[in-house]
Coordinates of C-alpha atoms in Angstrom, one line a residue:
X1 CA -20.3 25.8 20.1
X2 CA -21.3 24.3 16.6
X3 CA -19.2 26.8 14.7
X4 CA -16.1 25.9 17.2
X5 CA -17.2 21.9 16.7
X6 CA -16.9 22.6 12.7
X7 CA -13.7 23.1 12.6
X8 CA -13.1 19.4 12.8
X9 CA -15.2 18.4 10.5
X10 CA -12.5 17.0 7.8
X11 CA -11.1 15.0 11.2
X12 CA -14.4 13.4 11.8
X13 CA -14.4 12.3 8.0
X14 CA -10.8 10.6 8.5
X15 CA -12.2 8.8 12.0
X16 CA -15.0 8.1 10.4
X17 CA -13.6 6.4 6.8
X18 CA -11.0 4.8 8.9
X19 CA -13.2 2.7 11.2
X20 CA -14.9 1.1 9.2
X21 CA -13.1 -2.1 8.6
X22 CA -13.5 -2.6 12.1
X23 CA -17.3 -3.9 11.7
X24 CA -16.9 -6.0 9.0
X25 CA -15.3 -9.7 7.8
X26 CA -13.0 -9.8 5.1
X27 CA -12.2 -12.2 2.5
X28 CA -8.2 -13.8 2.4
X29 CA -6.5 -10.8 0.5
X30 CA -4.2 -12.4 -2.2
X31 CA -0.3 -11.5 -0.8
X32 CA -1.0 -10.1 2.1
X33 CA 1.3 -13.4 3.5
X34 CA 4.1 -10.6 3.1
X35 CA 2.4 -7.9 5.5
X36 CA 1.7 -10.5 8.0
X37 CA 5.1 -12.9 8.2
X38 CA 7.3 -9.4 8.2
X39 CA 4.9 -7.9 11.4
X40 CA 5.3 -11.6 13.1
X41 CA 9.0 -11.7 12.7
X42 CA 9.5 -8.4 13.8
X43 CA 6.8 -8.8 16.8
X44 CA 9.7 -12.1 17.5
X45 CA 12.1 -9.8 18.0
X46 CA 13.7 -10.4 14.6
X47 CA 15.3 -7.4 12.3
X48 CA 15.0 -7.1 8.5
X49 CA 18.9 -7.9 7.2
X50 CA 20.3 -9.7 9.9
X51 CA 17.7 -12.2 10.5
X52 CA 15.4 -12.0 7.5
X53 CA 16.7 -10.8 3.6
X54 CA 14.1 -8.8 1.8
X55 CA 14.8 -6.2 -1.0
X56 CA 11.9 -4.1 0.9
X57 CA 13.0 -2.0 4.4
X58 CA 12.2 -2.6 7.6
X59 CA 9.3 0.3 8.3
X60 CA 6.9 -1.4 6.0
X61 CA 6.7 -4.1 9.1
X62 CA 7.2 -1.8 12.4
X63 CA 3.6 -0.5 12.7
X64 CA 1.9 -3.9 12.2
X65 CA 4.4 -5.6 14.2
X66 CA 4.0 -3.1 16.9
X67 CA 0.3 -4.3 17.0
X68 CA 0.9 -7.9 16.5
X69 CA 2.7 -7.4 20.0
X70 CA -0.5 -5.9 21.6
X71 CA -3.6 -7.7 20.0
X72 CA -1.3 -11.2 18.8
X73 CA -0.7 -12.5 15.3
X74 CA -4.0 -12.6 14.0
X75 CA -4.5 -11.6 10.1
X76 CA -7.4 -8.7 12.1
X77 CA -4.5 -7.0 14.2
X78 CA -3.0 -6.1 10.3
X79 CA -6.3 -4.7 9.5
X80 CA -6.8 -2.8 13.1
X81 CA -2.8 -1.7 12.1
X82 CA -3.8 -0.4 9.3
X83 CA -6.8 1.2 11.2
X84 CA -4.1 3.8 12.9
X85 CA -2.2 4.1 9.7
X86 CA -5.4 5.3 7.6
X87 CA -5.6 7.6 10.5
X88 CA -2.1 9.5 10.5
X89 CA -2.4 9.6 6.4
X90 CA -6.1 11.4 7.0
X91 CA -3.9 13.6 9.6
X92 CA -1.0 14.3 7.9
X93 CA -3.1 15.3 4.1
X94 CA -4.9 18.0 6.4
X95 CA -1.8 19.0 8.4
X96 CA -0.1 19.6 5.2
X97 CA -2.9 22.0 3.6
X98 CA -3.4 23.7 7.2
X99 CA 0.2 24.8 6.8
X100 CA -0.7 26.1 2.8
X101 CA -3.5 28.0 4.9
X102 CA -6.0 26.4 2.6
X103 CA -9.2 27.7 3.5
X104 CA -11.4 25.3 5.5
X105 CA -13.8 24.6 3.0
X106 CA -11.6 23.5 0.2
X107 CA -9.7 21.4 3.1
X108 CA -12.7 19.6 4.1
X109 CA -13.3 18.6 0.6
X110 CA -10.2 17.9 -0.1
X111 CA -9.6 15.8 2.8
X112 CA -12.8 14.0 1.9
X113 CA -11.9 13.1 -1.2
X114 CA -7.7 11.7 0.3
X115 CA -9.8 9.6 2.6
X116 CA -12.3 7.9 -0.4
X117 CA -9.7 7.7 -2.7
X118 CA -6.4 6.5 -1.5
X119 CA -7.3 5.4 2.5
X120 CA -11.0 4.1 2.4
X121 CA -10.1 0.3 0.3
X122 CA -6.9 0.1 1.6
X123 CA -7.7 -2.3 4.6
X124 CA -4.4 -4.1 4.5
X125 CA -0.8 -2.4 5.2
X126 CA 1.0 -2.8 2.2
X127 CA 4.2 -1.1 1.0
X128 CA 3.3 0.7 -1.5
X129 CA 0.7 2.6 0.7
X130 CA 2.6 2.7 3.6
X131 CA 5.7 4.2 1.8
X132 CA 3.9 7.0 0.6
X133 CA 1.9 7.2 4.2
X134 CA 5.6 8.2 5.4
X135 CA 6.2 10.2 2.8
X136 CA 3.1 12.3 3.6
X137 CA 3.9 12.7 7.6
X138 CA 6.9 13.7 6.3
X139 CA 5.8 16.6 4.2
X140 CA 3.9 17.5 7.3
X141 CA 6.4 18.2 9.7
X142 CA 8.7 19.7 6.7
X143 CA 5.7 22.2 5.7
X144 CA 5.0 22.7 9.9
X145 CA 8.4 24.0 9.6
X146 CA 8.4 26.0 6.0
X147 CA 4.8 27.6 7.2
X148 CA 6.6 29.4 10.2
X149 CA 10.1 28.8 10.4
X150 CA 10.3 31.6 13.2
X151 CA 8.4 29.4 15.6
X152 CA 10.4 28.1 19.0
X153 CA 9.8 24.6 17.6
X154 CA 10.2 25.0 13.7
X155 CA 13.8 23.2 13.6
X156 CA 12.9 20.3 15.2
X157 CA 10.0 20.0 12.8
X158 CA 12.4 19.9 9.7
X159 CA 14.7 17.3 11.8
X160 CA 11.4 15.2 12.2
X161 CA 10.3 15.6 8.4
X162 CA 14.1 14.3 7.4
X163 CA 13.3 11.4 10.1
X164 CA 10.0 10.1 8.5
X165 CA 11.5 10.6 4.7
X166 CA 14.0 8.0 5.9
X167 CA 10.8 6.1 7.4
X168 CA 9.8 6.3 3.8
X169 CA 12.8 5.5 1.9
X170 CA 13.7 2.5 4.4
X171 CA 9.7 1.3 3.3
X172 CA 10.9 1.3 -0.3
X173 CA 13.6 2.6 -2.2
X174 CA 11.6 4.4 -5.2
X175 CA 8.6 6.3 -3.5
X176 CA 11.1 7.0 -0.2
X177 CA 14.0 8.6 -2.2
X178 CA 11.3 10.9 -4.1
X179 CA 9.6 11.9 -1.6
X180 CA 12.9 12.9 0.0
X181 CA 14.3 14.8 -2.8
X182 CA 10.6 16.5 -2.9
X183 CA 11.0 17.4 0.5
X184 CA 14.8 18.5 -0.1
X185 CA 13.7 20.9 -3.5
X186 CA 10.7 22.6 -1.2
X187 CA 13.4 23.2 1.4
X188 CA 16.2 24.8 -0.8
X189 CA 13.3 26.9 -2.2
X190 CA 12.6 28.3 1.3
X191 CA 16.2 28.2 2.3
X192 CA 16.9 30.3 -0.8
X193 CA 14.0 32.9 -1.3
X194 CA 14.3 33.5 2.8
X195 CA 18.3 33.5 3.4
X196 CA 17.6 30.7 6.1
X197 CA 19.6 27.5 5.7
X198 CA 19.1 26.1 8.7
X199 CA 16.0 24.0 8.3
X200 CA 17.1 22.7 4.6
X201 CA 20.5 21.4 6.4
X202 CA 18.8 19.8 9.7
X203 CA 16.0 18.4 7.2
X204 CA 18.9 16.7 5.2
X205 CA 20.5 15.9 8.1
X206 CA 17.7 14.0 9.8
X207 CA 17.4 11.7 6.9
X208 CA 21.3 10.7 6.2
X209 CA 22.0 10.3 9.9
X210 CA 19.6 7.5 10.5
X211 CA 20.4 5.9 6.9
X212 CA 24.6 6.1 7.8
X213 CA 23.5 4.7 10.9
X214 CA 21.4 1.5 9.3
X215 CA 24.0 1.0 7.0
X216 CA 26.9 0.7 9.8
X217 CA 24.8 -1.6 11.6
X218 CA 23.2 -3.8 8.9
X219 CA 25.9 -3.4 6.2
X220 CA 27.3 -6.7 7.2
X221 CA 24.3 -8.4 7.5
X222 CA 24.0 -8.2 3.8
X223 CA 22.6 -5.1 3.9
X224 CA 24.1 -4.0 0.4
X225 CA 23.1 -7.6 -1.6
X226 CA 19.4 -7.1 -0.4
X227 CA 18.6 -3.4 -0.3
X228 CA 19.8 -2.5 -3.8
X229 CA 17.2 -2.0 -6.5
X230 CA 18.8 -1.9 -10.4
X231 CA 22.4 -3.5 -9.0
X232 CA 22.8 -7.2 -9.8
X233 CA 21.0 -9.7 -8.7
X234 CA 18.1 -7.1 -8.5
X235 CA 17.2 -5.8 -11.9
X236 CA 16.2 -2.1 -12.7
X237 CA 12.5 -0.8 -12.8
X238 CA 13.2 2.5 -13.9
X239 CA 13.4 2.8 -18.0
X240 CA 13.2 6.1 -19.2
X241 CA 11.2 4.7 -22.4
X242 CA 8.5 2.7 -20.1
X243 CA 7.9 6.3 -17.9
X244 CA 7.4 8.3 -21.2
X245 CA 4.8 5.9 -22.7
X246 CA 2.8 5.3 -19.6
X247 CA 2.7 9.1 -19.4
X248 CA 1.5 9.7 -23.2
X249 CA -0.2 6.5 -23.7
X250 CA -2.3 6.5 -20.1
X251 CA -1.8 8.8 -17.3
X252 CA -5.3 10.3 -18.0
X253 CA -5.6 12.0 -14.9
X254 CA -2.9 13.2 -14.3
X255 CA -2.3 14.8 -17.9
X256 CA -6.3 16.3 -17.3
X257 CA -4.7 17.9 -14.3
X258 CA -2.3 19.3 -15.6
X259 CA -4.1 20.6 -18.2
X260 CA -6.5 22.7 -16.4
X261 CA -3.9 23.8 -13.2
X262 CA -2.0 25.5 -16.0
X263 CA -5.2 27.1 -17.8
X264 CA -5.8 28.2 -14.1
X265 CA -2.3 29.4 -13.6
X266 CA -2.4 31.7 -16.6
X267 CA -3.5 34.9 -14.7
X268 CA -0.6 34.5 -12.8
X269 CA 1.9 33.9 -15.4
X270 CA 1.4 36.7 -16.9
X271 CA 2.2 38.3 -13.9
X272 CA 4.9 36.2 -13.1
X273 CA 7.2 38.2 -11.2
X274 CA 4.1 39.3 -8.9
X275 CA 3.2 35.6 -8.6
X276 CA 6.8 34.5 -6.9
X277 CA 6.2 37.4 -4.1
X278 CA 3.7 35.2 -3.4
X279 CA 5.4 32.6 -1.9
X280 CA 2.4 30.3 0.0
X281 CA 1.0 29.7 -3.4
X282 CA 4.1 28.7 -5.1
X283 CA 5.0 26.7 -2.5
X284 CA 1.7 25.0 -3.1
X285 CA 2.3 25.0 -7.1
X286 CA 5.6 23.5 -6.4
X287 CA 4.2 20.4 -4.3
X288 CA 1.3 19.6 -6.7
X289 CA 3.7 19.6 -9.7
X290 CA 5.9 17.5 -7.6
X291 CA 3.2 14.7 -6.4
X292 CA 2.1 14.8 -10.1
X293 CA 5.6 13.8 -11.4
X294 CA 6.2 11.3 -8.5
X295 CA 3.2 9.3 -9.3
X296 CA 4.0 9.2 -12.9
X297 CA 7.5 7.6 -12.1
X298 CA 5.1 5.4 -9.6
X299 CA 2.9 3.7 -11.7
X300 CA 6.0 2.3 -13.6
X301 CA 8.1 1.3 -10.8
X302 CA 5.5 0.2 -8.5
X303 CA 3.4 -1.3 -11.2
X304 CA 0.9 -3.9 -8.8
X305 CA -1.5 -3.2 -7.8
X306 CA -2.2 -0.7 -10.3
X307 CA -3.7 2.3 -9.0
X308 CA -0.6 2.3 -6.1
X309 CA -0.1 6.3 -7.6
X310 CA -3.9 7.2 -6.5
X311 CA -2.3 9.5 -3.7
X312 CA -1.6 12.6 -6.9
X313 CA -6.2 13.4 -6.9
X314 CA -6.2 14.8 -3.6
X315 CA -3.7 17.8 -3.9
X316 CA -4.1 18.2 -7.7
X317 CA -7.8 18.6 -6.8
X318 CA -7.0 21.0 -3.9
X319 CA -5.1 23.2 -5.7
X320 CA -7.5 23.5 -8.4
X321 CA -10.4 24.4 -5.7
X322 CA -7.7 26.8 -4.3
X323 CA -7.3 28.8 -7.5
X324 CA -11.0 28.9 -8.5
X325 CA -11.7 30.0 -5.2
X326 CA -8.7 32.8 -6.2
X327 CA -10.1 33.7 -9.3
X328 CA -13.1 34.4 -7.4
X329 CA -15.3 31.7 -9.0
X330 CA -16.2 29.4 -6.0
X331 CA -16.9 31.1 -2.4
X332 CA -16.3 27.8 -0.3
X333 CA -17.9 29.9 2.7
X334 CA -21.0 29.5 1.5
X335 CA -22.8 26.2 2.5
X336 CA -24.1 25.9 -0.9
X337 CA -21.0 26.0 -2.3
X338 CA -19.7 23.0 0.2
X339 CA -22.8 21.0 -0.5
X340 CA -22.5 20.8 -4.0
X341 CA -19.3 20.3 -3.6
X342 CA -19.3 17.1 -1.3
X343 CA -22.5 15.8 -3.5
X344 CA -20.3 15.9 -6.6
X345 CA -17.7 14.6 -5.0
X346 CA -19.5 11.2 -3.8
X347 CA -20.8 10.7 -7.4
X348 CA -17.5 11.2 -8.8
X349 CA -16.1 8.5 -6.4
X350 CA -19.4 6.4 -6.0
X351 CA -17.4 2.8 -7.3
X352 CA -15.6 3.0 -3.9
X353 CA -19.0 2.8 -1.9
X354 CA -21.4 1.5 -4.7
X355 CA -20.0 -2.5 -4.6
X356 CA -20.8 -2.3 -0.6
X357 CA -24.4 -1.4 -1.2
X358 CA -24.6 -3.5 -4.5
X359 CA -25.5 -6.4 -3.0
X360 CA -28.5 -4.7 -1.2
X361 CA -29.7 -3.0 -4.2
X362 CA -29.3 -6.3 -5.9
X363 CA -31.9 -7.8 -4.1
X364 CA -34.4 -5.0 -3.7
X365 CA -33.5 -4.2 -7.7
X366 CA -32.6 -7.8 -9.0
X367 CA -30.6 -7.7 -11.8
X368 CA -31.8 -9.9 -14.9
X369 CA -29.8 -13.0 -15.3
X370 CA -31.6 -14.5 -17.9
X371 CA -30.0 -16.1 -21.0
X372 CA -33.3 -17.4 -22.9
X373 CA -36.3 -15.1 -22.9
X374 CA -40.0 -16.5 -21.5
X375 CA -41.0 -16.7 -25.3
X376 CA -37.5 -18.7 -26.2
X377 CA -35.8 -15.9 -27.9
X378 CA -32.1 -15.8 -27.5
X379 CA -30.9 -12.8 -25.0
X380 CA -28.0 -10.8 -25.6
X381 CA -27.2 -8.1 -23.4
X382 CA -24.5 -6.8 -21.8
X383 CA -24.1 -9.4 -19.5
X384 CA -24.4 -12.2 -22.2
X385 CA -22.9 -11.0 -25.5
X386 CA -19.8 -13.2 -24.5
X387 CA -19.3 -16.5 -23.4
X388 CA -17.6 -17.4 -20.9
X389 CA -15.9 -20.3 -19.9
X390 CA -16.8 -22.2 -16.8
X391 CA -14.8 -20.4 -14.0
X392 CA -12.4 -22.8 -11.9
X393 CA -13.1 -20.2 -8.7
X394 CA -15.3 -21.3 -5.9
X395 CA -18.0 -18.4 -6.1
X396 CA -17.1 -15.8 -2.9
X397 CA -20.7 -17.0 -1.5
X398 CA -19.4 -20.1 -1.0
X399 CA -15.9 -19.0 1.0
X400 CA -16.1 -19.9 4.7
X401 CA -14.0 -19.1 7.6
X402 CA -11.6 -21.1 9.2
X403 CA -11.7 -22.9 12.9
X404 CA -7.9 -21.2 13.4
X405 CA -7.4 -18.1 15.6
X406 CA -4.9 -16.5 13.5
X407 CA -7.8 -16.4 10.4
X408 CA -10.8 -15.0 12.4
X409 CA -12.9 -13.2 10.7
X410 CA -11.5 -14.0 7.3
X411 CA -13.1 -16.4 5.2
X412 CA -11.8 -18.0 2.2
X413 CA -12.8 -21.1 -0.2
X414 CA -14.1 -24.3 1.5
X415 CA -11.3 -26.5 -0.6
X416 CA -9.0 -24.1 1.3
X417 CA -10.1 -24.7 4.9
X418 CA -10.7 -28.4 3.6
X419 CA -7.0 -28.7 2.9
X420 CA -5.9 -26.7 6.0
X421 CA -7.9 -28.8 8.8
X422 CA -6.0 -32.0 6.6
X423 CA -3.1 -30.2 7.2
X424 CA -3.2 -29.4 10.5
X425 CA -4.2 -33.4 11.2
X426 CA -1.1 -34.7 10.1
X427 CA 1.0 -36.3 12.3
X428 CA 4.3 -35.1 10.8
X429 CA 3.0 -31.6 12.6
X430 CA 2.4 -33.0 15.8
X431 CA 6.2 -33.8 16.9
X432 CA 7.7 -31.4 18.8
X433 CA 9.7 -28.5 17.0
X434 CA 8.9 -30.0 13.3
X435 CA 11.0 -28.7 10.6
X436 CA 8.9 -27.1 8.0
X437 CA 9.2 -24.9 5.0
X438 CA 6.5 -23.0 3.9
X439 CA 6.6 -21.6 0.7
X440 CA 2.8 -20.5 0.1
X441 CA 1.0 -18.2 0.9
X442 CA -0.4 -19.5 4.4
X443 CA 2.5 -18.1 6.7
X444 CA -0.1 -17.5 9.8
X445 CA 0.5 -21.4 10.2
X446 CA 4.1 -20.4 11.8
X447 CA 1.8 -19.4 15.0
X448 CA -0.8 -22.3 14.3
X449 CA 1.6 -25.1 14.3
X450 CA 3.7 -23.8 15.8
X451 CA 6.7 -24.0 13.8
X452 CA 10.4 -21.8 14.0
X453 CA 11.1 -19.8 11.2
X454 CA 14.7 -20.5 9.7
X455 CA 16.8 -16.5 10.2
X456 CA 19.7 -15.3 9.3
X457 CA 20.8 -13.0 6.1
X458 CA 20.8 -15.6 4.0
X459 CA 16.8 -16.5 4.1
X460 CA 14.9 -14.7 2.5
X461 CA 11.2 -13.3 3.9
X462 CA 9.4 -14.5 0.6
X463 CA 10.0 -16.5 -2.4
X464 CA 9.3 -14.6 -5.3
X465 CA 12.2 -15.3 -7.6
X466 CA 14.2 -12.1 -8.7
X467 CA 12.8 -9.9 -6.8
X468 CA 11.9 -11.5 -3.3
X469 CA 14.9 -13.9 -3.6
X470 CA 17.6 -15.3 -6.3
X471 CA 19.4 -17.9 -7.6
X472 CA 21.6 -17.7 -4.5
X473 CA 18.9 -18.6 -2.4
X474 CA 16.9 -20.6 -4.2
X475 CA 20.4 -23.0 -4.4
X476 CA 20.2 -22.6 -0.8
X477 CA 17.0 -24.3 -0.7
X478 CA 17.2 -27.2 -2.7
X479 CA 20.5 -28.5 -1.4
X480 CA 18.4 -28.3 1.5
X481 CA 15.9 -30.6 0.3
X482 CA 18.1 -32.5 -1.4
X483 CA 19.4 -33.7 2.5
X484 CA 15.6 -33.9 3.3
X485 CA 16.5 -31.6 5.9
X486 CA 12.6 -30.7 6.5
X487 CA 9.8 -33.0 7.9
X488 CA 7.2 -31.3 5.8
X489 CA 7.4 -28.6 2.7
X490 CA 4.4 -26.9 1.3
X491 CA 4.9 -25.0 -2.1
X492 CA 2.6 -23.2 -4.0
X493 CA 2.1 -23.9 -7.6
X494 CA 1.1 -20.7 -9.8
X495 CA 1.6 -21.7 -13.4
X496 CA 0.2 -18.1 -14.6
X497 CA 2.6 -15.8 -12.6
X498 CA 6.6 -15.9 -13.3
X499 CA 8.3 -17.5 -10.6
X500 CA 6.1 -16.2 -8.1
X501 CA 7.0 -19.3 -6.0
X502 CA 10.5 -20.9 -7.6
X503 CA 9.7 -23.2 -9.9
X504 CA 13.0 -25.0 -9.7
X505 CA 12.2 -25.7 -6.4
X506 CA 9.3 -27.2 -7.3
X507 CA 11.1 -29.6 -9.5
X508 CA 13.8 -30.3 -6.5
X509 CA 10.8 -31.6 -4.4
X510 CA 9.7 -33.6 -6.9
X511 CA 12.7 -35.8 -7.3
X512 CA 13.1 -35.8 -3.5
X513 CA 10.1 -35.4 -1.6
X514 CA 6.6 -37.1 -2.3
X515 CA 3.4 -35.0 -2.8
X516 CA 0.6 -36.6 0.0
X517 CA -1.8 -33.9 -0.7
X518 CA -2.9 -30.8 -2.4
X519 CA -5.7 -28.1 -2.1
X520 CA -7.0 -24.7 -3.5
X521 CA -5.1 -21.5 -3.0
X522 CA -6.8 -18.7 -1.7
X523 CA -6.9 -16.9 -4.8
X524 CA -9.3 -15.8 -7.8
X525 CA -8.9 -15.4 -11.2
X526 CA -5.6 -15.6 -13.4
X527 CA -3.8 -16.3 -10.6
X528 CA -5.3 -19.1 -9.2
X529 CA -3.2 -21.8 -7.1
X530 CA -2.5 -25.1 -5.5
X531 CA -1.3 -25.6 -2.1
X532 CA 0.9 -29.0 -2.6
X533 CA 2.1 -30.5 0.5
X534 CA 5.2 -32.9 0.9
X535 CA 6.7 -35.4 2.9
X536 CA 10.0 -37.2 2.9

């Protein structure tokens, strides 16, 4: 029974990992507005392009949307959404390596080591995770397919990997069309080495079917003006300079990895015609390289925040643990060998779990805060050698929690909830169906209030100028306000970051609105905010 019950051992780690947030309060996660307005529009019934314009697809939104309809709008149904998705990711690492016929050992650690690095801190659904989450289930019907393409059900597994690569690309253009064209390259490698062609063209197919299909539907909705990264108004992320000196100025891992996979690979180059008989391991060679290069283009395109490319340690490390264990270096059968092996691994990754226990080691171990010694000798140490200037952020001991429904369990500053009970006690608010634009951060208020939304193609889902909207809309907006065509406007000022909110609309409201009150952002650091809110 126990040996049959260790089998799942790398599933109860993903369970495990991914239930944690479920225990816990959270503070208010700077821009998560965008995870939680896109899951409430969609849990309206409203569709990306035709109601809403956002240069992000639709997908990013479906699976917390999905669970706004069953638990309500609250900012905890994106955290219990991202709950499941942490899930399928742990899932779909462990399908892919079961279909490499990784032995079990290696998979457990490697699986291990997906969950602490890349699923563990991500409590939020954000599109840069959830892209490459696709990606990944993706790959894991693909390589169901590639692993035994004999099987009664192997076709349908390369239609479904072609399906979730267009899950991915229609989360976000850069990570979705690479991990297609990954997908694509390991396929025509099959297809060719096997004289089978029919899982390449049904993989292929699965993806361009669904994406000719969006496009008839949504074209004239705008589809083209929003969804089109590098084409005016949008502007290009991809410079072929910026990706070669991220690489060769940063990119430490990565470049360490590749370093000692190809010292590993060695023995088999030399034997190189030998080596490509073997087709499992140059399949797995193939995908490692591939997920190395993809998160090098990653960390350039999808620069914030910035360890987004994270996803590359899991199978880099697996395939190294998979050629030692070749080379006949490691046995992973042996329970020593696993031990050691999950021991160094929690040290390697201890900053992901040390800040949770800091604060009780703080107090049993209290850490010296003292500037001026008992004998009046000055201290300098490394928590005193600089000065600091008095910080303008309310210390996170201070944050509260708010009396709302749609905030439960998340706590931010007190100026904050301050501001927000103001808010909700103004009498502008209380006439039926008031007209309100909301450009902060606070968009759970649409459900507080409540207020409508404004949809259609033109509006955009945030406000960030050139990338979330452009001039175009941003015009919109303030000939808008210039006919006082709202009851109430809140904006949020963020001097440090470019046009996060439009400052041009800022300057509109000024000459046509009054300001009647203003209060702290939920944010920290550089970035911190005001809240301003106007009136006619």
């Amino acid at each position: 029974m126990l040996k049959k019950w260790y089998g799942y051992t790398d599933i109860f780690f993903i369970l495990l990992l991914a239930v944690v947030p479920l225990f816990v309060t959270f503070p208010y996660r700077v821009n998560i507005f965008l995870s939680w307005e896109g899951a409430y529009r969609i849990s309206e019934g409203q569709l990306p392009f035709r109601d809403f314009g956002t240069p992000l697809g639709g997908m990013y939104w479906v699976i917390p949307g999905i669970f706004f309809k069953i638990f309500g709008p609250q900012m905890v149904s994106l955290i219990k959404a991202q709950v499941f998705i942490n899930i399928i990711s742990g899932l779909a690492f462990r399908s892919i390596l079961k279909s490499l016929d990784v032995h079990a050992g290696i998979r457990y650690i490697s699986v291990l080591l997906y969950c602490i690095s890349f699923s563990f801190f991500n409590f939020w659904p954000w599109y840069n995770h959830s892209v490459i989450v696709y990606e990944f289930i993706g790959l894991a019907f693909l390589f169901r397919y590639l692993s035994n393409a004999t099987a009664p059900r192997a076709l349908f597994f390369a239609l479904l990997g072609g399906v979730f690569m267009f899950f991915s690309f229609m989360t976000k253009q850069d990570g979705g069309a690479m991990g297609f064209l990954i997908g694509a390259a390991l396929a025509a490698y099959h297809a060719f080495t096997n004289k089978v062609w029919k899982g390449l063209l049904l993989y292929v197919t699965g993806f361009v079917a669904l994406l000719v299909l969006v496009i008839a539907t949504l074209g004239p909705n705008g589809f083209g003006y929003w969804f089109n990264h590098g084409q005016a108004p949008h502007s290009a992320r991809v410079v072929p300079f910026d990706l070669l000196d991220e690489f060769f100025t940063g990119s430490e891992w990565i470049k360490f990895y590749l370093a000692i996979i190809f010292i590993l690979m060695i023995p088999r180059f030399n034997r190189f015609k030998d080596w490509l008989n073997d087709k499992g391991e140059v399949m797995f060679f193939l995908l490692t390289m591939a997920i190395l290069l993809e998160a090098s283009v990653f960390q350039v395109t999808s620069y914030t925040p910035p360890d987004n490319n994270i996803f590359f340690h899991s199978f880099a490390f697996a395939f190294i643990l998979y050629r030692l264990s070749k080379l006949a270096l490691l046995d992973f059968a042996k329970p020593l060998t696993l031990f050691i092996g999950f021991a160094g691994l929690m040290l390697w990754w201890s900053e992901v779990y040390w800040k949770y226990i800091q604060r009780i080691a703080a107090r049993a171990l209290p850490p010296s805060e003292e500037v001026v010694s008992a004998t009046g000798e000055n201290v300098v140490n490394k928590k005193t050698y600089m000065i600091h200037p008095p910080a303008k952020d309310v210390p996170m001991e201070q944050w509260t929690f708010s009396k709302l429904k749609t905030l439960e369990k998340i706590y931010m500053p007190q100026p904050t909830v301050d501001g927000i009970e103001r808010l909700m006690n103004m009498q502008v608010l209380k006439k039926q169906d008031p007209k309100v634009l909301n450009m902060s951060e606070l968009t759970s208020l649409a459900a507080e209030v409540p207020f409508k939304l404004e949809k259609g193609s033109e509006y955009p889902l945030w406000y960030h100028l050139g990338v979330g909207m452009f001039n175009k809309q941003a015009a919109l907006f303030e000939s808008k306000i210039s006919r006082k065509e709202y009851d109430l406007v809140l904006f949020e000022y963020i001097p440090t970051l470019n046009n996060f909110y439009p400052f041009r609309t800022r300057d509109s409201l000024k000459v046509h609105y009054q300001l009647v009150d203003s209060f702290l952002a939920p944010r920290r650091g550089d970035t911190q905010g005001m809240i301003e809110v106007y009136t006619k």
